[in-house]
Short mmCIF file of C-alpha atoms and ligand atoms in Angstrom, two decimals:
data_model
loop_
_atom_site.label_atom_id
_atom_site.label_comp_id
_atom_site.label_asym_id
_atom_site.label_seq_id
_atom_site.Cartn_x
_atom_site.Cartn_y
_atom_site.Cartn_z
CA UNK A 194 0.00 0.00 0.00
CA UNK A 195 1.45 3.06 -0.89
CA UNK A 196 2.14 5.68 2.06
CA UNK A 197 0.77 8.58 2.28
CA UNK A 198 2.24 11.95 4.17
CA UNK A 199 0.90 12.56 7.68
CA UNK A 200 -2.00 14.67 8.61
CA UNK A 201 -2.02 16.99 10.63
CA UNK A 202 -5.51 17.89 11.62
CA UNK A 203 -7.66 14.48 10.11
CA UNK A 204 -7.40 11.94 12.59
CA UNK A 205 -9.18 8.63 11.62
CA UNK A 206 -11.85 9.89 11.60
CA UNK A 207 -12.14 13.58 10.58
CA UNK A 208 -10.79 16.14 12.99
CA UNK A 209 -11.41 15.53 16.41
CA UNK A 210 -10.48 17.40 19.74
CA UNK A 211 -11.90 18.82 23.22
CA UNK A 212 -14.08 21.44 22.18
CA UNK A 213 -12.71 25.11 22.91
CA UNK A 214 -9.32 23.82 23.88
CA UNK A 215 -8.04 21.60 20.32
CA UNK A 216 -11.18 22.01 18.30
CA UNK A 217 -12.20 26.17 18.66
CA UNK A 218 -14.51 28.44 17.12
CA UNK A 219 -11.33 29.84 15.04
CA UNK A 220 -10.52 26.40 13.67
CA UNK A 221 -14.23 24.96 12.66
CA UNK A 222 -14.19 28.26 11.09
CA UNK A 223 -11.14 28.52 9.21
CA UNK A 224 -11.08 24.64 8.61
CA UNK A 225 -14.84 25.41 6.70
CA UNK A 226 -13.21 27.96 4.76
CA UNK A 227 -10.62 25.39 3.81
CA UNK A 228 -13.14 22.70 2.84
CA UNK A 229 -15.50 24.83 0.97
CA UNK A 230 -12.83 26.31 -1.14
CA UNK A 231 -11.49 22.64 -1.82
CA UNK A 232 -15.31 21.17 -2.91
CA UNK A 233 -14.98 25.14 -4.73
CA UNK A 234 -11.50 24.32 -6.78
CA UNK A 235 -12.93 21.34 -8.65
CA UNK A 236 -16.87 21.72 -9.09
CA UNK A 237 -17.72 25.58 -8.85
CA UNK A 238 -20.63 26.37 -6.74
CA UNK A 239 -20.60 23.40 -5.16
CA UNK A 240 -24.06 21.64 -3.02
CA UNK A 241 -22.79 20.79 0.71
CA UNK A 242 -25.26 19.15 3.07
CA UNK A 243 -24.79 19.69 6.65
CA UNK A 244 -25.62 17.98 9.90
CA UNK A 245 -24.76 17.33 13.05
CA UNK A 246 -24.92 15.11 16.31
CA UNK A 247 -26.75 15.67 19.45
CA UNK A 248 -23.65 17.39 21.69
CA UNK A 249 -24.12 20.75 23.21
CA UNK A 250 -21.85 21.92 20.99
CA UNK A 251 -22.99 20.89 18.10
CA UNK A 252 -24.72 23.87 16.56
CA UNK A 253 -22.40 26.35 17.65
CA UNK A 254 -19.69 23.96 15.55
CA UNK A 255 -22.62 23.71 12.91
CA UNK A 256 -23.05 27.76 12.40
CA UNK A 257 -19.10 28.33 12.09
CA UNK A 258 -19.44 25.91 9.32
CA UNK A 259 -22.21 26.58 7.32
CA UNK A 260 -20.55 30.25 7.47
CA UNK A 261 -17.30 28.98 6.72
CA UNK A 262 -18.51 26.71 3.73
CA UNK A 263 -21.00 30.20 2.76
CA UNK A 264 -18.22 32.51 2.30
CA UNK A 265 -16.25 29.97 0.45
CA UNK A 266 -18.97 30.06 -1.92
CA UNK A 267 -20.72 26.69 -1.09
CA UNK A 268 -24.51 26.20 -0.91
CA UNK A 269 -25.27 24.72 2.53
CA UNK A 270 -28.38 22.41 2.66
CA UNK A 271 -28.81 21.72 6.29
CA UNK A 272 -30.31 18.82 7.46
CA UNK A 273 -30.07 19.24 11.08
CA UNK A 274 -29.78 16.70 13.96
CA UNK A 275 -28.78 13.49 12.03
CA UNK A 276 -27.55 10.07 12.43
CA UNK A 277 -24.06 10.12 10.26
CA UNK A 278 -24.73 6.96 7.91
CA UNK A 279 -28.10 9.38 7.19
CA UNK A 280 -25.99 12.21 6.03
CA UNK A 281 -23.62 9.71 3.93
CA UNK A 282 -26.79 8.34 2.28
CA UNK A 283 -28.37 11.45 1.43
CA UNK A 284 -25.31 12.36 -0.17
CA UNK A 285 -24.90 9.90 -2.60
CA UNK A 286 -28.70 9.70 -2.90
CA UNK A 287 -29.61 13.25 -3.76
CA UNK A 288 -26.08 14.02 -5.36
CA UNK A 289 -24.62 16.39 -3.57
CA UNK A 290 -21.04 17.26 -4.03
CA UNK A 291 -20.29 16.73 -0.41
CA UNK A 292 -20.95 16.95 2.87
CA UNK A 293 -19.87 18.02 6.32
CA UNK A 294 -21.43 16.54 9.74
CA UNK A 295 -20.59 17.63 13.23
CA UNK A 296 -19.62 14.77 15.41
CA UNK A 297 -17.59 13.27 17.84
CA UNK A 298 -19.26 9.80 17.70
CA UNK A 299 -19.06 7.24 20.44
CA UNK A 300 -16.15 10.14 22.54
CA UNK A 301 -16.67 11.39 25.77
CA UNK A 302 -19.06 14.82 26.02
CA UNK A 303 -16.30 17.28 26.11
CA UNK A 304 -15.30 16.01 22.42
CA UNK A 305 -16.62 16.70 19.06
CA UNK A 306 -15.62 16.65 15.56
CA UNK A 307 -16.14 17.55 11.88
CA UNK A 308 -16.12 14.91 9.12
CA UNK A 309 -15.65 15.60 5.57
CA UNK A 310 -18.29 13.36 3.37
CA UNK A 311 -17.37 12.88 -0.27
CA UNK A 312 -19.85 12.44 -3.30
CA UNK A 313 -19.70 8.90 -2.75
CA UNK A 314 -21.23 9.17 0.71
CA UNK A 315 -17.94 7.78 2.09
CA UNK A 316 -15.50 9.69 4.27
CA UNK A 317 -13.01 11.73 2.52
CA UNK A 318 -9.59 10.03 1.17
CA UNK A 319 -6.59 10.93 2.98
CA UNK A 320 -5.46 12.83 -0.27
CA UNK A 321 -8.40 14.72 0.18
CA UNK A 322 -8.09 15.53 3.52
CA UNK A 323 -4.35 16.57 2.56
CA UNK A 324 -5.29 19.28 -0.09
CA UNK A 325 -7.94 20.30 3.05
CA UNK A 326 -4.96 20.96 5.64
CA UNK A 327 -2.71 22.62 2.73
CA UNK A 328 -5.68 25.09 1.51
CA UNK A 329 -5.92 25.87 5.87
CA UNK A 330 -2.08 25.91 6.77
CA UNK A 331 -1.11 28.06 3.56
CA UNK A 332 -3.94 30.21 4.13
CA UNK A 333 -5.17 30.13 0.80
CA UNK A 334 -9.12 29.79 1.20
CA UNK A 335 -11.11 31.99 -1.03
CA UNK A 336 -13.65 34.07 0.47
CA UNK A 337 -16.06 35.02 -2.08
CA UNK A 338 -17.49 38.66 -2.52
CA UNK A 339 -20.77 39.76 -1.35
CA UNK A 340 -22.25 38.57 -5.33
CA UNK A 341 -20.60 35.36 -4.75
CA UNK A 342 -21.13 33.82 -1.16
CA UNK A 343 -23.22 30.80 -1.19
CA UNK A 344 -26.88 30.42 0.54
CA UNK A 345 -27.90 28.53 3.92
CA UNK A 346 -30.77 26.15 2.92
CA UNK A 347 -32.93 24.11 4.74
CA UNK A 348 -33.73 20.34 3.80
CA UNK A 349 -37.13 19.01 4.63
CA UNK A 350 -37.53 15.01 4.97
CA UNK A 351 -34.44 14.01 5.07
CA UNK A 352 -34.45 11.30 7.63
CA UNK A 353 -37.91 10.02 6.52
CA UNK A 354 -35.84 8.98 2.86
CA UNK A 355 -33.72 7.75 4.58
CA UNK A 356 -35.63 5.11 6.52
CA UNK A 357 -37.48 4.23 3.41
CA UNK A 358 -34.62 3.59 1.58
CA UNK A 359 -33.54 1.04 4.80
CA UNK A 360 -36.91 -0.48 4.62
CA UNK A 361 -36.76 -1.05 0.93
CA UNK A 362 -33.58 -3.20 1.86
CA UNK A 363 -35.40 -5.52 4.03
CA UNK A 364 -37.85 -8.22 4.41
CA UNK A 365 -40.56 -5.43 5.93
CA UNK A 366 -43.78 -8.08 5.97
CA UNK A 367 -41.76 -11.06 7.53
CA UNK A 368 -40.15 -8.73 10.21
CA UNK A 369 -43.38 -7.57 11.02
CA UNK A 370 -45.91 -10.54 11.08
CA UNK A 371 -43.26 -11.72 13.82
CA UNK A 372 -44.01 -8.42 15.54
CA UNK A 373 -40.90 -8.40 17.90
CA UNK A 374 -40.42 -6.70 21.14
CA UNK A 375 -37.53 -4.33 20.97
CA UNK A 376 -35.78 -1.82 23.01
CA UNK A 377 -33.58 0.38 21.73
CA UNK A 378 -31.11 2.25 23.43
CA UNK A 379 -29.72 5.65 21.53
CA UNK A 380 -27.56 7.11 24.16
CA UNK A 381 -29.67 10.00 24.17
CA UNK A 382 -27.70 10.79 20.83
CA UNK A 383 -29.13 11.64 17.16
CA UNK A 384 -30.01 7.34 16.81
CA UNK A 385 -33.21 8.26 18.67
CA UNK A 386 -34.53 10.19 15.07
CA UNK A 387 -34.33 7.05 13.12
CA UNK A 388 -34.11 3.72 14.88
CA UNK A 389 -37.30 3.94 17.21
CA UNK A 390 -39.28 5.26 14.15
CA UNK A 391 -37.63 2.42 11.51
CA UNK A 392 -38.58 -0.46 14.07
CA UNK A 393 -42.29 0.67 14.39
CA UNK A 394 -42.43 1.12 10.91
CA UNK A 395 -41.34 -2.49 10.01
CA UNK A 396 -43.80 -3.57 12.87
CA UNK A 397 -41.81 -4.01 16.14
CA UNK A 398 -43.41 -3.19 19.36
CA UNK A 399 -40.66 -0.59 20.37
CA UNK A 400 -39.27 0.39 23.82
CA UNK A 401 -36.68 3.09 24.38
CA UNK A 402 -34.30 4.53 26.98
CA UNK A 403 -32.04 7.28 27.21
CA UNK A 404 -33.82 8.51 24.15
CA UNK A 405 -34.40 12.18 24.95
CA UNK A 406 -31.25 14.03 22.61
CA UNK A 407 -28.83 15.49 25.49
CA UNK A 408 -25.24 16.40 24.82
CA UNK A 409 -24.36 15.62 28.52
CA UNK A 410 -25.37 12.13 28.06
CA UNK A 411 -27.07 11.95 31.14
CA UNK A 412 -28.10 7.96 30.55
CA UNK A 413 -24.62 6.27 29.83
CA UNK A 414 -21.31 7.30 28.05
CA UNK A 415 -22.06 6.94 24.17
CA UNK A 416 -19.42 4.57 23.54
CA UNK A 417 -22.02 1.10 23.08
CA UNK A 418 -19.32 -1.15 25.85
CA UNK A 419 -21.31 -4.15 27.66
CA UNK A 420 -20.04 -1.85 30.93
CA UNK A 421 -21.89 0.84 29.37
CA UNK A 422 -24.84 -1.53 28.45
CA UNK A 423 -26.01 -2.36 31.76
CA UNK A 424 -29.54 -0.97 31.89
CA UNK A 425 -30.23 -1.93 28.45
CA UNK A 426 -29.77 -5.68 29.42
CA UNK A 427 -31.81 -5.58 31.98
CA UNK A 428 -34.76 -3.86 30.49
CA UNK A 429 -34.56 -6.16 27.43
CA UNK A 430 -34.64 -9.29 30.64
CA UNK A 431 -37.18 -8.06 32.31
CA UNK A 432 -39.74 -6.76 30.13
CA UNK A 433 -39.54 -10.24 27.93
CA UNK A 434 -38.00 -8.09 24.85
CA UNK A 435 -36.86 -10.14 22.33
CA UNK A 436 -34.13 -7.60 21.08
CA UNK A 437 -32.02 -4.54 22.57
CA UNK A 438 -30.34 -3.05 20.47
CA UNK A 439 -27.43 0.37 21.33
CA UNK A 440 -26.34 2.96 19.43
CA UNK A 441 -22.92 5.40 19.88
CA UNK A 442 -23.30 8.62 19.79
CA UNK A 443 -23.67 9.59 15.74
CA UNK A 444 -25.50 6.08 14.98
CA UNK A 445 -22.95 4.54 13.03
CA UNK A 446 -22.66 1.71 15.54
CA UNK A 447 -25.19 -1.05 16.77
CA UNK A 448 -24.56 -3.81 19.66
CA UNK A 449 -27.16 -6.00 20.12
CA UNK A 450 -28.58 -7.88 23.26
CA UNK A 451 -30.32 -11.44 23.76
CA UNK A 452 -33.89 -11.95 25.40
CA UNK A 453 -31.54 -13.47 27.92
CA UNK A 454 -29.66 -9.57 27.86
CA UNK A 455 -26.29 -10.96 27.26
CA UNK A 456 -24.87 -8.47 25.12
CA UNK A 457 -22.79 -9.91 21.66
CA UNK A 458 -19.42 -7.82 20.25
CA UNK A 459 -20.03 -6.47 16.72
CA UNK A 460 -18.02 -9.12 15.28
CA UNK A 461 -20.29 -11.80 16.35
CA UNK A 462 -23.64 -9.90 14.54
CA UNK A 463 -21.29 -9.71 11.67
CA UNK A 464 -20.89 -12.92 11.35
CA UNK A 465 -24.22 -13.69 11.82
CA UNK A 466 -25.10 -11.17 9.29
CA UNK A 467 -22.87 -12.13 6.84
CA UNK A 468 -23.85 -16.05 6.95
CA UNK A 469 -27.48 -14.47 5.73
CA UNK A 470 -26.07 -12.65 3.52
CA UNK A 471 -23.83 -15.61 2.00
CA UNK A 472 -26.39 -18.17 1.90
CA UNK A 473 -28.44 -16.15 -0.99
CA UNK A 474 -25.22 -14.82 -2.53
CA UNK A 475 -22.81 -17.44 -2.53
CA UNK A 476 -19.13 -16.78 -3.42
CA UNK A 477 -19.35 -12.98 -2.84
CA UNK A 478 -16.34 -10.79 -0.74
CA UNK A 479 -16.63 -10.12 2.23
CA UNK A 480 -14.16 -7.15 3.84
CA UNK A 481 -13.34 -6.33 7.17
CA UNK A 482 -10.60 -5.34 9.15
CA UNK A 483 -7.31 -7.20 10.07
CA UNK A 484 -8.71 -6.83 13.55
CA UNK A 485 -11.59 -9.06 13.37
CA UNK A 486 -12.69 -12.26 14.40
CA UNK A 487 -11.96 -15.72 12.38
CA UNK A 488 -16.35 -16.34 13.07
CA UNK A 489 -16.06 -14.33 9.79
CA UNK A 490 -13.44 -16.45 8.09
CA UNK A 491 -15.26 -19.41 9.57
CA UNK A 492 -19.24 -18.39 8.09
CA UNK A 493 -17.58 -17.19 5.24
CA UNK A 494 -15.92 -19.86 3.92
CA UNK A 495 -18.89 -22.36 5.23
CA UNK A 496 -21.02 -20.35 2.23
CA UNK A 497 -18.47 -20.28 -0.24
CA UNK A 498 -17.59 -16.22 0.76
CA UNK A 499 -13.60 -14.80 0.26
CA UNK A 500 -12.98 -12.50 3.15
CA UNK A 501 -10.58 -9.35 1.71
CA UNK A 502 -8.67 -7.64 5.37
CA UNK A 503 -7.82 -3.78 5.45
CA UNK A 504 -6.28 -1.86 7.52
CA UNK A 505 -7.88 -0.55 10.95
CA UNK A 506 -10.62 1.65 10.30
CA UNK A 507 -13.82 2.35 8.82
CA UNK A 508 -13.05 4.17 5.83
CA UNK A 509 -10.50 1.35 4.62
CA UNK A 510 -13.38 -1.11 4.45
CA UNK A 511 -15.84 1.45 3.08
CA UNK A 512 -12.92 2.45 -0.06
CA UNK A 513 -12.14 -0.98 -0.08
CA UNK A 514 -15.99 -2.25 -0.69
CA UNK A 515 -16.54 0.80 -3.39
CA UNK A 516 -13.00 -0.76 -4.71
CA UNK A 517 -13.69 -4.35 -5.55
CA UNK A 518 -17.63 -4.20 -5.23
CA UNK A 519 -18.16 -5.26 -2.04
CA UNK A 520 -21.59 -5.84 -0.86
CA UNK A 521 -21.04 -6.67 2.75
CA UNK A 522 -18.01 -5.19 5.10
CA UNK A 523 -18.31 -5.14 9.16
CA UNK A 524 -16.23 -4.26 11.96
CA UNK A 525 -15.84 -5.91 15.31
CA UNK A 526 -17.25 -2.73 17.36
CA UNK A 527 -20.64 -2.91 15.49
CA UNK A 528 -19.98 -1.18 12.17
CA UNK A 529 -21.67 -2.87 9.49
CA UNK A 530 -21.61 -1.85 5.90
CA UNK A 531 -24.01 -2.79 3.64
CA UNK A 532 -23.48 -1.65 0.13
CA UNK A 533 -27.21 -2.25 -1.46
CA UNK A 534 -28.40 0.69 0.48
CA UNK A 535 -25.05 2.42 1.20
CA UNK A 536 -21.30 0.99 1.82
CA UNK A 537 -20.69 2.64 5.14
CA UNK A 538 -21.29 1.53 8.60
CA UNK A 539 -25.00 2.45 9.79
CA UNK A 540 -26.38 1.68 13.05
CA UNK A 541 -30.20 1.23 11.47
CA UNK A 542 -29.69 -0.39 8.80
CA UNK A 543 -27.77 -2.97 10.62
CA UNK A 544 -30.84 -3.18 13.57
CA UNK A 545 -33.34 -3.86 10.33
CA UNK A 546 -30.66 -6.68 9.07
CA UNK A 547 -30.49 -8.43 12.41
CA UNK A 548 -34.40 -8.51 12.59
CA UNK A 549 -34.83 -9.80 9.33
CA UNK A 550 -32.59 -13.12 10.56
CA UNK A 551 -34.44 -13.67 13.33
CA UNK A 552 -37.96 -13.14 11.68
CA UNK A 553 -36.88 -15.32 8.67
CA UNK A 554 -34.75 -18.10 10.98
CA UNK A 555 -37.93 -17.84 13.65
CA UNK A 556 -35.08 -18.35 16.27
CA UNK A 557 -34.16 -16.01 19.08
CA UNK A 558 -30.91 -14.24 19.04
CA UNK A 559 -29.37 -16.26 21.40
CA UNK A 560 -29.69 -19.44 19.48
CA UNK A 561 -28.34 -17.85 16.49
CA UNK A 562 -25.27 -16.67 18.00
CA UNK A 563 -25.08 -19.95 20.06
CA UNK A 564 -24.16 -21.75 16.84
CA UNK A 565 -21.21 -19.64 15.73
CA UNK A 566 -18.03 -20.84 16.95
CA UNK A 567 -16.65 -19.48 19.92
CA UNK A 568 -13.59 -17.03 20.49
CA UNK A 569 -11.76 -15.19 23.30
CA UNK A 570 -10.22 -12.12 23.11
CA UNK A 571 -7.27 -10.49 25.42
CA UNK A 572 -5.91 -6.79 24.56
CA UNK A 573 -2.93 -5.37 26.17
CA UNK A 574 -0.03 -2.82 24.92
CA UNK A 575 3.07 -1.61 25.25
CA UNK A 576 5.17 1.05 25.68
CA UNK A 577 7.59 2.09 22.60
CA UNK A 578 9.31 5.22 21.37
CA UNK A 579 8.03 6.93 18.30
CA UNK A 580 11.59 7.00 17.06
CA UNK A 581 11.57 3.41 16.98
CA UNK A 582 8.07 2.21 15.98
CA UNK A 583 8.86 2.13 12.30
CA UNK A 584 12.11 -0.23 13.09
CA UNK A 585 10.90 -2.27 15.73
CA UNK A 586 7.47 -3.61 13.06
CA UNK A 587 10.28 -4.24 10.40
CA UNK A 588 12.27 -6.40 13.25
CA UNK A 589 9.42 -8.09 14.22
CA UNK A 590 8.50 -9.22 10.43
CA UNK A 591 12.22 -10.76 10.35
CA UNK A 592 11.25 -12.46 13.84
CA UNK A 593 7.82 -14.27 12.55
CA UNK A 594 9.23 -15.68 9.45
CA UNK A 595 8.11 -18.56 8.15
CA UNK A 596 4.11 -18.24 9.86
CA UNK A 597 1.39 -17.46 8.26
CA UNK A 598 1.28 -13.32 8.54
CA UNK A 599 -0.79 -10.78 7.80
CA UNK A 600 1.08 -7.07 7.21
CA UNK A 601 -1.79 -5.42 5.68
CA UNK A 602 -1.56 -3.22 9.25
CA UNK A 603 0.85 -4.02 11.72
CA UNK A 604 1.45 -7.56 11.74
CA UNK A 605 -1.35 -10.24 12.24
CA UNK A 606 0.98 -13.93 12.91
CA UNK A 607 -1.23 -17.28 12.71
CA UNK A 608 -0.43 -19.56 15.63
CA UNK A 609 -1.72 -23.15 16.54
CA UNK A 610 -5.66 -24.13 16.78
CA UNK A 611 -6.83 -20.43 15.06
CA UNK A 612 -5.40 -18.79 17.51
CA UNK A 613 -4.01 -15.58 16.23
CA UNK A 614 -2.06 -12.14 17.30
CA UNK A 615 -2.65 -8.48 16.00
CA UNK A 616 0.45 -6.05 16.53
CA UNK A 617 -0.24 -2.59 16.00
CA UNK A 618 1.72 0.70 16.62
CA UNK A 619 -0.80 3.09 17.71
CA UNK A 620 -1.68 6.26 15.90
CA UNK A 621 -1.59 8.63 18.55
CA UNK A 622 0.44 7.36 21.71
CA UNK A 623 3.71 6.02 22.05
CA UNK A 624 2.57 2.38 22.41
CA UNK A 625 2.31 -1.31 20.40
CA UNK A 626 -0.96 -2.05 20.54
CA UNK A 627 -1.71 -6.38 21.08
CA UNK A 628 -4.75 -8.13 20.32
CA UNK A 629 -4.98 -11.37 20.29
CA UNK A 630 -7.69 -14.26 19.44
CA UNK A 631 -7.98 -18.11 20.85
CA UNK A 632 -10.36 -20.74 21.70
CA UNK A 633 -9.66 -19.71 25.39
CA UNK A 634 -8.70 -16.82 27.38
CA UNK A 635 -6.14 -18.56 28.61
CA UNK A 636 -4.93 -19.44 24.89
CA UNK A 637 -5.05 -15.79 24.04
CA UNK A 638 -3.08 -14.07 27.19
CA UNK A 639 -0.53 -17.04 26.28
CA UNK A 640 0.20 -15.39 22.52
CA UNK A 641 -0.27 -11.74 24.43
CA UNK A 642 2.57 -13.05 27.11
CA UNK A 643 4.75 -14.17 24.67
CA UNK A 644 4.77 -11.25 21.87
CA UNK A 645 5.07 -8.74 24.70
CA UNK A 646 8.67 -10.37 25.51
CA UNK A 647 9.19 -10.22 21.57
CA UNK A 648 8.44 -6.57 21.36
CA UNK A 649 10.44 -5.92 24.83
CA UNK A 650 13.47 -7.54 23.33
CA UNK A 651 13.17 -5.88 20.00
CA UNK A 652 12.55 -2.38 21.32
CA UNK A 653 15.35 -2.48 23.74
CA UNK A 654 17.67 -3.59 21.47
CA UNK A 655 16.75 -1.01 19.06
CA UNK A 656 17.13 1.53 21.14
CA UNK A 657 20.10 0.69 21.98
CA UNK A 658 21.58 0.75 18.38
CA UNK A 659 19.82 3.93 17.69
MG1 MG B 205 -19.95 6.57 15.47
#
């Protein structure tokens, strides 16, 4: 894969920060200016649609740019308080040349964000977001004259097309003639406009919590954990629901929970998802991240499926999918793409997937994930320089020589009984991060014991002949 040159303001996932302290009023203003007048360089007056999450600083961020993007010349169509994958599909659906949402996702409170949408739908390429930080570093946006600034517009039914086109994606009459109990749990973010309204319309009886939008996230941290999940499970328990399903903060994201309330990772409603997915469309790619679970490598090959790995990160299996044409990508923290209605991850349309199974199959969710093979997960890290990081991965591909590896990101290394190891350098801290995958926990801390004296060894020698 070929490298490219660092950002400096794009994270992963646009640019992120504490609001007022990293992400100001100066910056969402000046970075605005620097997006407009890149959607302005290669289409003229260009059509940007705006939205934004549910934080309490989410329309003050939202103001500074639709005025940025105005004075650059762009036409802003806002659309308001709005899941992201809605945003993304209205883009690509009613051709706009871009868009810009306001979010911090699944972060803490005190974050937020802005994330630049391409015509696609999908998040900005890194090239894109290059030409972004060049246009705001150099200085060189172009404010328009007073004949020339762009308009603020209003858009009217957005989210209603945009859970028609999820319900024109699904199964609607078998999901509801099994009328399932559901409770859905939003984090009292921007989820609560779609999901609750989506489920009743494909027949659910619907329950919600923490579903009043609040930017201090009174009801639970919007990051969808099982720590965070508590409540959840034990509504779904004890009101006899057959599904709970949790949102993070923007909607991109959706964990789900058994009648029983056990909550399941992403990658396990992945695989389940995919396995439906594979029985009517045999042979078909399947792409997800180095990161995830062999259950997909297991259901996929069971139905005939290829699974393609990226890199870490949402984009790289959304630009991957558009790639190769992908129907089907997931991640394991409840991200699941689904290209028929639009290849990026989306919280709803992966709640309406997971009812069609269990309308169709007639089973309960916990009988459905009870037949997927089981896996154990340990995560730990450690500490290395910067200086070195870049050294010590090109070591540790010398070390692992001769096993099946994966170097797509970091290195994955195969061991014995599908147990397997992911070594990452982290983005943004000076650590190796280790992930690692077994039939047992004990299995996994075993691989996570042993590559943490690998990476010791290697890092202290390195540093020593540095
Ligand atoms: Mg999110």
């Amino acid at each position: 894969m070929k490298a490219t040159p660092a950002r400096r303001l794009f994270g992963t996932n646009g640019v992120r920060g504490i609001v007022n302290k990293e992400l100001t009023p100066q910056l969402a203003l000046q970075l605005s200016e620097a997006i407009g007048t890149f959607f302005g360089r290669t289409i003229g007056r260009s059509k940007i649609l705006l939205g934004w999450d549910g934080r309490t600083s989410s329309p003050m961020l939202a103001d500074l740019a639709a005025s940025g993007l105005v004075s650059a010349g762009c036409t802003v169509y806002e659309a308001g308080l709005a899941p992201t994958p809605a945003i993304q599909y209205l883009t690509k659906a009613h051709s706009f040349n871009g868009a810009v949402m306001v979010t911090a996702s699944h972060n803490p409170p005190e974050y937020n964000g802005i994330k630049v949408i391409d015509s696609d739908g999908i998040e900005l390429p890194p090239e894109g977001e290059l030409l972004i930080e060049k246009i705001y570093f150099k200085k060189e946006a172009v404010l328009r004259d007073w004949k020339g600034l762009g308009e603020r517009l209003p858009v009217h039914d957005g989210l209603e097309a945009y859970r028609q086109a999820i319900r024109e994606k699904v199964d609607e009459s078998t999901i509801s003639r099994s009328r399932p109990k559901i409770v859905i749990d939003p984090a009292n973010g921007v989820g609560t406009l779609v999901t609750p309204y989506l489920c009743r319309e494909l027949g659910c009886q619907v329950t919600t919590i923490n579903s009043n939008i609040d930017g201090t996230f009174p009801g639970r941290l919007p990051e969808p954990t099982p720590a965070n999940l508590e409540t959840l499970s034990k509504i779904v328990r004890s009101s006899g629901a057959d599904l709970g399903v949790a949102h993070d903060g923007d909607a991109d994201r959706a964990i789900f929970v058994d009648g029983g309330g056990l909550v399941h990772w992403g990658d396990r409603s992945f695989a389940l998802i995919t396995e439906h997915y594979l029985k009517n469309h045999s042979g078909e790619e399947i792409v997800t991240p180095v990161s995830s679970s062999s259950v997909i490598e297991d259901v996929a090959s069971k139905y005939g499926g290829k699974v393609v790995w990226t890199p870490v990160g949402s984009i790289n299996v959304s630009r991957t999918m558009a790639k190769i044409g992908a129907k089907l990508g997931g991640e394991e923290n409840g991200g699941i793409f689904y290209a028929p209605h639009i290849p990026v991850r989306d919280g709803a349309m992966a709640t309406a997937l997971i009812l069609e199974i269990m309308a169709s199959s007639r089973e309960k969710l916990s009988t459905l994930m009870g037949r997927l093979p089981r896996y154990f997960n340990v995560k730990d890290r450690v500490p290395c320089p910067e200086r070195l990081k870049s050294k010590v991965l090109k070591q540790l591909r010398e070390e692992v020589k001769g096993i099946k590896v994966e170097t797509i990101d970091g290195v994955k290394v195969w061991h014995e009984d599908r147990g397997w190891i992911l070594v990452r350098p982290s983005g943004t801290e000076p650590i190796y991060r280790l992930f690692a995958e077994a039939m047992s926990t004990e299995k996994a801390q075993d691989l996570v014991s042993r590559y943490k004296k690998i990476l010791s060894n290697i890092i202290r020698k390195s540093g020593r002949r540095s």
